[in-house]
């Protein structure tokens, strides 16, 4: 059988197709596309002792989740509240997105009851969170529970599932820091 010009063109195009598939697969693995999931985050104010008269009212100045692998940053949703108390069921929330789970957190808030600013900048247990969401089909929710005296709990669960309990991932202790009244009055713009 005699090969024609069209046969050589088809062989060339098939080789280009195989090369493109290999390059695309390599890029997806390199960028960890298989590890990206739908997740969101919330911040709640929690009172350690519900019988106390203190409400643990907090004002979040700034909160950002980071993933240092792909340099992603997730900020508080611009429609979210910034002030809340432990007696409220409201939360401060971050937008849902399909992204790698965060591996770092920066949080600055003001405790109105204590009249103190607190700052937490820390690494998160990425592998623990990744293991928890491995077999989950629904979107996962990271929940930061802020208690008095700078105690912060990081939990993970599913918001849509009412029977789901949030699992504790880590405990943190925020450090007292300095701040100004301008931080409490003026809202930061996204990305600043």
Backbone as numpy.savetxt, mean C-alpha at the origin, in Angstrom:
# Nx Ny Nz CAx CAy CAz Cx Cy Cz
11.21 -30.21 -53.52 10.38 -29.04 -53.52 11.26 -27.80 -53.52
10.88 -26.89 -54.29 11.65 -25.67 -54.44 11.12 -24.59 -53.50
12.07 -23.95 -52.82 11.67 -22.87 -51.91 11.57 -21.58 -52.69
10.52 -20.84 -52.34 10.31 -19.58 -53.02 10.66 -18.43 -52.08
10.59 -17.26 -52.64 10.87 -16.06 -51.85 9.89 -15.92 -50.68
8.66 -16.30 -50.89 7.62 -16.19 -49.85 7.93 -17.15 -48.70
8.48 -18.31 -48.98 8.85 -19.24 -47.91 9.92 -18.63 -47.02
10.91 -17.99 -47.62 11.96 -17.36 -46.83 11.41 -16.19 -46.00
10.50 -15.45 -46.56 9.87 -14.35 -45.81 9.08 -14.91 -44.63
8.35 -16.01 -44.84 7.57 -16.62 -43.75 8.49 -17.15 -42.64
9.60 -17.76 -43.03 10.56 -18.25 -42.03 11.13 -17.09 -41.24
11.49 -16.01 -41.93 12.02 -14.81 -41.27 10.99 -14.23 -40.30
9.73 -14.10 -40.73 8.68 -13.55 -39.86 8.40 -14.46 -38.65
8.47 -15.77 -38.84 8.27 -16.71 -37.73 9.40 -16.54 -36.71
10.63 -16.37 -37.20 11.77 -16.16 -36.29 11.63 -14.85 -35.52
11.16 -13.80 -36.19 10.92 -12.51 -35.52 9.85 -12.67 -34.45
8.78 -13.40 -34.75 7.70 -13.64 -33.79 8.22 -14.37 -32.55
9.00 -15.42 -32.74 9.57 -16.17 -31.62 10.48 -15.26 -30.79
11.29 -14.45 -31.45 12.18 -13.52 -30.73 11.37 -12.51 -29.91
10.29 -11.96 -30.47 9.44 -11.02 -29.74 8.77 -11.67 -28.53
8.34 -12.91 -28.67 7.72 -13.63 -27.55 8.74 -13.83 -26.43
9.96 -14.18 -26.78 11.01 -14.38 -25.78 11.33 -13.07 -25.07
11.46 -11.99 -25.81 11.76 -10.68 -25.21 10.63 -10.22 -24.29
9.38 -10.40 -24.73 8.23 -10.02 -23.92 8.18 -10.84 -22.63
8.40 -12.14 -22.72 8.37 -12.99 -21.53 9.49 -12.61 -20.56
10.65 -12.33 -21.08 11.78 -11.93 -20.23 11.50 -10.61 -19.51
10.89 -9.66 -20.23 10.56 -8.37 -19.62 9.50 -8.53 -18.53
8.51 -9.39 -18.75 7.46 -9.61 -17.75 8.04 -10.24 -16.48
8.96 -11.18 -16.66 9.59 -11.81 -15.49 10.48 -10.82 -14.77
11.25 -10.04 -15.53 12.15 -9.06 -14.93 11.38 -8.00 -14.13
10.20 -7.59 -14.62 9.40 -6.56 -13.96 8.42 -7.14 -12.93
8.50 -8.43 -12.68 7.64 -9.12 -11.70 6.15 -8.91 -11.99
5.78 -8.93 -13.25 4.37 -8.75 -13.61 3.49 -9.82 -12.99
4.02 -11.03 -12.80 3.25 -12.13 -12.22 2.95 -11.90 -10.75
3.68 -11.01 -10.08 3.47 -10.73 -8.66 2.55 -9.54 -8.41
2.15 -8.84 -9.45 1.28 -7.67 -9.26 -0.14 -8.14 -8.98
-0.75 -7.53 -7.96 -2.11 -7.87 -7.56 -2.90 -6.59 -7.33
-4.22 -6.73 -7.26 -5.07 -5.61 -6.87 -5.04 -5.51 -5.35
-4.67 -4.34 -4.84 -4.66 -4.12 -3.40 -4.97 -2.66 -3.11
-5.43 -2.42 -1.91 -5.62 -1.05 -1.43 -5.18 -0.99 0.02
-5.23 0.18 0.59 -4.81 0.34 1.98 -5.72 1.33 2.68
-5.79 1.18 4.00 -6.61 2.04 4.84 -5.82 2.38 6.10
-6.17 3.50 6.69 -5.63 3.87 8.00 -6.82 4.05 8.93
-6.75 3.39 10.09 -7.81 3.48 11.09 -7.23 3.98 12.40
-8.04 4.70 13.14 -7.68 5.10 14.50 -8.35 4.11 15.44
-7.55 3.52 16.32 -8.05 2.49 17.24 -7.75 2.93 18.67
-8.74 2.80 19.54 -8.53 3.09 20.96 -8.19 1.78 21.66
-7.09 1.75 22.41 -6.67 0.52 23.09 -7.68 0.09 24.14
-8.30 1.06 24.81 -9.25 0.76 25.86 -10.54 1.52 25.56
-11.57 0.80 25.16 -12.81 1.46 24.75 -13.55 2.13 25.90
-13.22 1.77 27.15 -13.91 2.40 28.28 -13.34 3.77 28.61
-12.18 4.10 28.07 -11.59 5.42 28.31 -12.39 6.50 27.58
-12.28 7.71 28.06 -12.97 8.80 27.40 -12.19 9.32 26.19
-10.92 8.98 26.08 -10.11 9.42 24.94 -10.60 8.78 23.65
-10.63 9.58 22.61 -11.13 9.09 21.33 -10.02 8.74 20.36
-8.77 9.01 20.71 -7.63 8.80 19.83 -7.88 9.47 18.48
-8.11 10.77 18.51 -8.32 11.54 17.29 -6.97 11.84 16.66
-6.85 11.52 15.38 -5.58 11.75 14.67 -5.82 12.51 13.38
-4.82 13.24 12.96 -4.82 13.95 11.69 -3.60 13.45 10.93
-3.81 12.79 9.81 -2.71 12.28 9.01 -2.15 13.42 8.17
-0.88 13.70 8.34 -0.21 14.76 7.60 0.26 14.21 6.25
0.87 13.03 6.27 1.39 12.43 5.04 1.50 10.93 5.23
1.14 10.18 4.21 1.28 8.72 4.24 1.56 8.24 2.82
2.63 7.45 2.68 3.03 6.96 1.37 3.53 5.52 1.51
3.02 4.64 0.65 3.55 3.29 0.53 4.50 3.27 -0.66
5.64 2.60 -0.48 6.65 2.51 -1.54 6.91 1.05 -1.89
7.30 0.84 -3.15 7.93 -0.42 -3.53 9.23 -0.04 -4.21
10.33 -0.38 -3.58 11.64 0.02 -4.08 12.09 -0.77 -5.29
11.48 -1.93 -5.57 11.86 -2.71 -6.74 11.52 -1.97 -8.03
10.27 -1.50 -8.12 9.86 -0.80 -9.34 9.63 0.70 -9.11
10.07 1.19 -7.96 10.02 2.62 -7.63 8.61 3.19 -7.69
7.63 2.40 -7.26 6.25 2.90 -7.23 5.95 3.55 -5.89
5.11 4.57 -5.92 4.66 5.26 -4.70 3.15 5.38 -4.75
2.51 5.07 -3.64 1.05 5.13 -3.54 0.71 6.11 -2.43
0.00 7.18 -2.80 -0.37 8.24 -1.86 -1.82 8.07 -1.42
-2.18 8.78 -0.37 -3.57 8.82 0.08 -4.43 9.36 -1.05
-5.60 8.76 -1.24 -6.52 9.23 -2.28 -6.93 10.67 -1.96
-6.99 11.50 -2.97 -7.29 12.93 -2.76 -8.69 13.15 -2.20
-9.62 12.19 -2.35 -10.97 12.32 -1.79 -11.06 11.84 -0.34
-10.00 11.25 0.15 -10.03 10.66 1.49 -9.99 11.73 2.57
-10.53 11.35 3.73 -10.45 12.22 4.91 -9.02 12.27 5.40
-8.73 13.21 6.26 -7.41 13.28 6.89 -7.51 13.25 8.41
-8.71 13.46 8.93 -8.94 13.53 10.37 -9.95 12.47 10.76
-9.66 11.71 11.82 -10.61 10.69 12.25 -10.40 10.36 13.71
-11.39 9.68 14.28 -11.28 9.25 15.68 -11.62 7.77 15.76
-11.30 7.17 16.90 -11.54 5.74 17.08 -13.03 5.42 17.18
-13.85 6.40 17.45 -15.30 6.16 17.55 -15.98 6.17 16.18
-15.25 6.56 15.16 -15.80 6.62 13.81 -15.45 5.35 13.05
-16.34 4.91 12.19 -16.06 3.74 11.35 -15.34 4.14 10.06
-15.16 5.43 9.88 -14.48 5.92 8.68 -13.00 5.55 8.71
-12.41 5.64 7.54 -10.98 5.39 7.45 -10.38 6.34 6.43
-9.08 6.48 6.50 -8.34 7.20 5.47 -7.91 6.12 4.48
-8.12 6.35 3.20 -7.89 5.26 2.26 -6.99 5.67 1.10
-6.40 4.66 0.52 -5.56 4.77 -0.66 -6.31 4.15 -1.83
-6.04 4.61 -3.01 -6.71 4.11 -4.21 -6.32 2.66 -4.48
-7.26 1.86 -4.96 -6.99 0.48 -5.36 -6.25 0.50 -6.70
-5.23 -0.34 -6.80 -4.47 -0.43 -8.03 -3.89 -1.83 -8.16
-3.51 -2.19 -9.39 -2.82 -3.45 -9.62 -1.34 -3.12 -9.65
-0.66 -3.52 -8.60 0.73 -3.14 -8.43 1.39 -4.16 -7.49
2.70 -4.11 -7.41 3.40 -4.91 -6.42 3.03 -4.42 -5.03
2.98 -5.32 -4.07 2.73 -4.91 -2.70 3.86 -4.00 -2.23
3.58 -3.12 -1.29 4.63 -2.20 -0.84 5.68 -2.91 0.01
6.89 -2.37 0.01 7.94 -2.90 0.88 8.43 -1.85 1.88
7.86 -0.63 1.80 8.24 0.44 2.73 7.04 1.35 2.98
7.11 2.05 4.10 6.03 2.95 4.49 6.61 4.20 5.13
6.03 5.34 4.80 6.34 6.59 5.48 5.01 7.20 5.93
4.89 7.45 7.22 3.64 7.95 7.80 3.96 9.03 8.82
3.32 10.18 8.65 3.44 11.26 9.64 2.02 11.67 10.02
1.77 11.75 11.32 0.44 12.13 11.78 0.55 12.91 13.09
-0.56 13.58 13.42 -0.66 14.35 14.65 -1.73 13.73 15.53
-1.38 13.42 16.76 -2.35 12.91 17.72 -2.92 14.11 18.47
-4.19 14.37 18.25 -4.83 15.53 18.87 -4.96 15.33 20.38
-5.27 14.11 20.82 -5.39 13.83 22.25 -4.07 14.06 22.98
-2.96 13.63 22.37 -1.65 13.75 23.00 -0.94 15.05 22.64
-1.43 15.74 21.62 -0.81 16.98 21.11 0.64 16.75 20.71
0.85 15.68 19.92 2.19 15.32 19.48 2.16 14.87 18.02
3.24 15.18 17.32 3.44 14.65 15.99 4.19 13.33 16.11
3.86 12.38 15.24 4.56 11.10 15.19 5.01 10.83 13.76
6.15 10.15 13.63 6.70 9.80 12.32 7.12 8.34 12.34
6.73 7.63 11.29 7.16 6.24 11.10 7.66 6.10 9.67
8.91 5.74 9.53 9.51 5.42 8.23 10.16 4.06 8.41
9.63 3.05 7.71 10.08 1.69 7.97 9.96 0.80 6.74
10.69 -0.29 6.78 10.54 -1.37 5.80 9.37 -2.23 6.25
8.67 -2.82 5.28 7.56 -3.72 5.58 7.96 -5.15 5.24
7.28 -6.08 5.83 7.55 -7.50 5.59 6.88 -7.94 4.29
7.56 -7.66 3.17 7.00 -7.94 1.85 6.71 -9.44 1.66
7.61 -10.29 2.07 7.43 -11.73 1.86 6.26 -12.27 2.67
6.05 -11.77 3.87 4.91 -12.20 4.69 3.59 -11.82 4.01
3.52 -10.60 3.49 2.30 -10.16 2.80 2.09 -10.96 1.52
3.16 -11.18 0.78 3.08 -11.92 -0.49 2.60 -13.35 -0.25
3.09 -13.99 0.82 2.65 -15.34 1.15 1.17 -15.37 1.50
0.69 -14.33 2.19 -0.72 -14.30 2.59 -1.63 -14.15 1.38
-1.26 -13.33 0.42 -2.13 -13.08 -0.74 -1.96 -14.10 -1.85
-1.04 -15.05 -1.68 -0.73 -16.01 -2.73 -1.97 -16.75 -3.25
-2.85 -17.19 -2.36 -4.01 -18.00 -2.75 -5.31 -17.21 -2.72
-5.23 -15.91 -2.71 -6.42 -15.06 -2.63 -6.79 -14.58 -4.04
-8.07 -14.65 -4.36 -8.51 -14.21 -5.68 -9.06 -12.79 -5.66
-9.50 -12.33 -4.49 -10.08 -10.99 -4.39 -8.99 -9.98 -4.04
-9.33 -8.71 -4.14 -8.37 -7.65 -3.80 -8.07 -7.69 -2.31
-6.82 -7.48 -1.97 -6.39 -7.48 -0.58 -6.34 -6.06 -0.05
-6.51 -5.94 1.25 -6.48 -4.64 1.90 -5.42 -4.64 3.00
-4.53 -3.66 2.94 -3.58 -3.43 4.02 -4.23 -2.44 4.98
-4.22 -2.75 6.26 -4.85 -1.87 7.24 -3.82 -1.44 8.28
-3.61 -0.13 8.36 -2.78 0.44 9.41 -3.70 0.88 10.54
-3.49 0.33 11.73 -4.29 0.70 12.89 -3.41 1.52 13.83
-3.75 2.79 13.97 -2.96 3.70 14.80 -3.58 3.77 16.19
-2.78 3.43 17.18 -3.21 3.49 18.57 -2.49 4.65 19.25
-2.81 4.87 20.50 -2.18 5.97 21.23 -0.70 5.68 21.48
0.05 6.75 21.78 1.48 6.70 22.07 2.31 6.13 20.92
1.86 6.32 19.69 2.65 5.96 18.52 2.67 4.50 18.14
1.83 3.69 18.74 1.80 2.27 18.42 0.97 2.07 17.14
1.55 1.34 16.17 0.90 1.12 14.88 0.94 -0.37 14.55
-0.20 -0.92 14.13 -0.29 -2.31 13.71 -0.55 -2.35 12.21
0.14 -3.24 11.50 -0.11 -3.47 10.08 -0.79 -4.82 9.96
-1.99 -4.82 9.38 -2.76 -6.05 9.18 -3.11 -6.18 7.71
-3.44 -7.41 7.30 -3.85 -7.65 5.92 -5.09 -8.53 5.93
-5.97 -8.27 4.99 -7.20 -9.04 4.89 -7.92 -8.70 3.60
-9.19 -9.12 3.55 -10.02 -8.83 2.40 -11.22 -8.01 2.85
-11.31 -6.81 2.32 -12.39 -5.92 2.72 -13.75 -6.42 2.25
-13.81 -7.01 1.06 -15.08 -7.46 0.50 -15.67 -8.64 1.26
-14.82 -9.44 1.90 -15.26 -10.63 2.62 -15.56 -10.26 4.07
-16.84 -10.22 4.43 -17.24 -9.81 5.79 -16.81 -10.82 6.85
-16.61 -12.09 6.47 -16.21 -13.11 7.43 -14.69 -13.17 7.62
-13.97 -12.46 6.79 -12.51 -12.50 6.85 -11.99 -11.69 8.03
-11.07 -12.27 8.75 -10.37 -11.57 9.82 -9.09 -11.00 9.25
-8.71 -9.84 9.74 -7.46 -9.25 9.31 -6.32 -9.87 10.11
-5.30 -10.33 9.40 -4.16 -10.98 10.04 -3.07 -9.95 10.34
-2.54 -10.01 11.54 -1.46 -9.11 11.95 -0.18 -9.49 11.22
0.43 -8.51 10.56 1.70 -8.72 9.86 2.85 -8.21 10.72
2.74 -6.97 11.22 3.83 -6.38 11.99 3.31 -5.34 12.98
4.09 -5.11 14.04 3.88 -4.01 14.99 4.97 -2.99 14.77
4.62 -1.72 14.89 5.61 -0.65 14.76 5.44 0.33 15.91
6.51 1.05 16.19 6.46 2.13 17.16 6.92 3.40 16.46
5.99 4.34 16.25 6.33 5.62 15.63 7.08 6.47 16.64
7.96 7.28 16.14 8.76 8.17 16.98 8.13 9.56 17.03
8.21 10.19 18.18 7.75 11.58 18.28 8.65 12.44 17.40
8.06 13.43 16.76 8.81 14.32 15.87 8.26 15.73 16.01
8.88 16.64 15.31 8.41 18.02 15.35 7.51 18.28 14.15
6.66 19.26 14.28 5.77 19.65 13.21 5.29 21.07 13.43
4.59 21.58 12.45 4.08 22.95 12.57 2.58 22.96 12.32
1.96 24.05 12.71 0.52 24.22 12.51 0.16 24.22 11.03
1.10 24.66 10.18 0.85 24.65 8.73 0.60 23.25 8.22
1.25 22.26 8.79 1.06 20.87 8.38 -0.37 20.41 8.67
-0.98 20.97 9.69 -2.32 20.55 10.07 -3.39 21.31 9.30
-3.05 22.47 8.79 -4.03 23.32 8.13 -4.06 23.08 6.61
-2.88 23.06 6.01 -2.79 22.99 4.55 -2.56 21.56 4.10
-3.38 21.14 3.14 -3.27 19.79 2.58 -2.14 19.74 1.57
-1.30 18.70 1.66 -0.23 18.55 0.68 -0.83 18.10 -0.65
-0.25 18.56 -1.74 -0.70 18.09 -3.04 -0.09 16.74 -3.32
-0.77 15.97 -4.16 -0.29 14.63 -4.49 1.08 14.69 -5.11
1.93 13.81 -4.67 3.27 13.70 -5.24 4.27 14.70 -4.69
3.88 15.54 -3.73 4.86 16.51 -3.18 5.39 16.03 -1.86
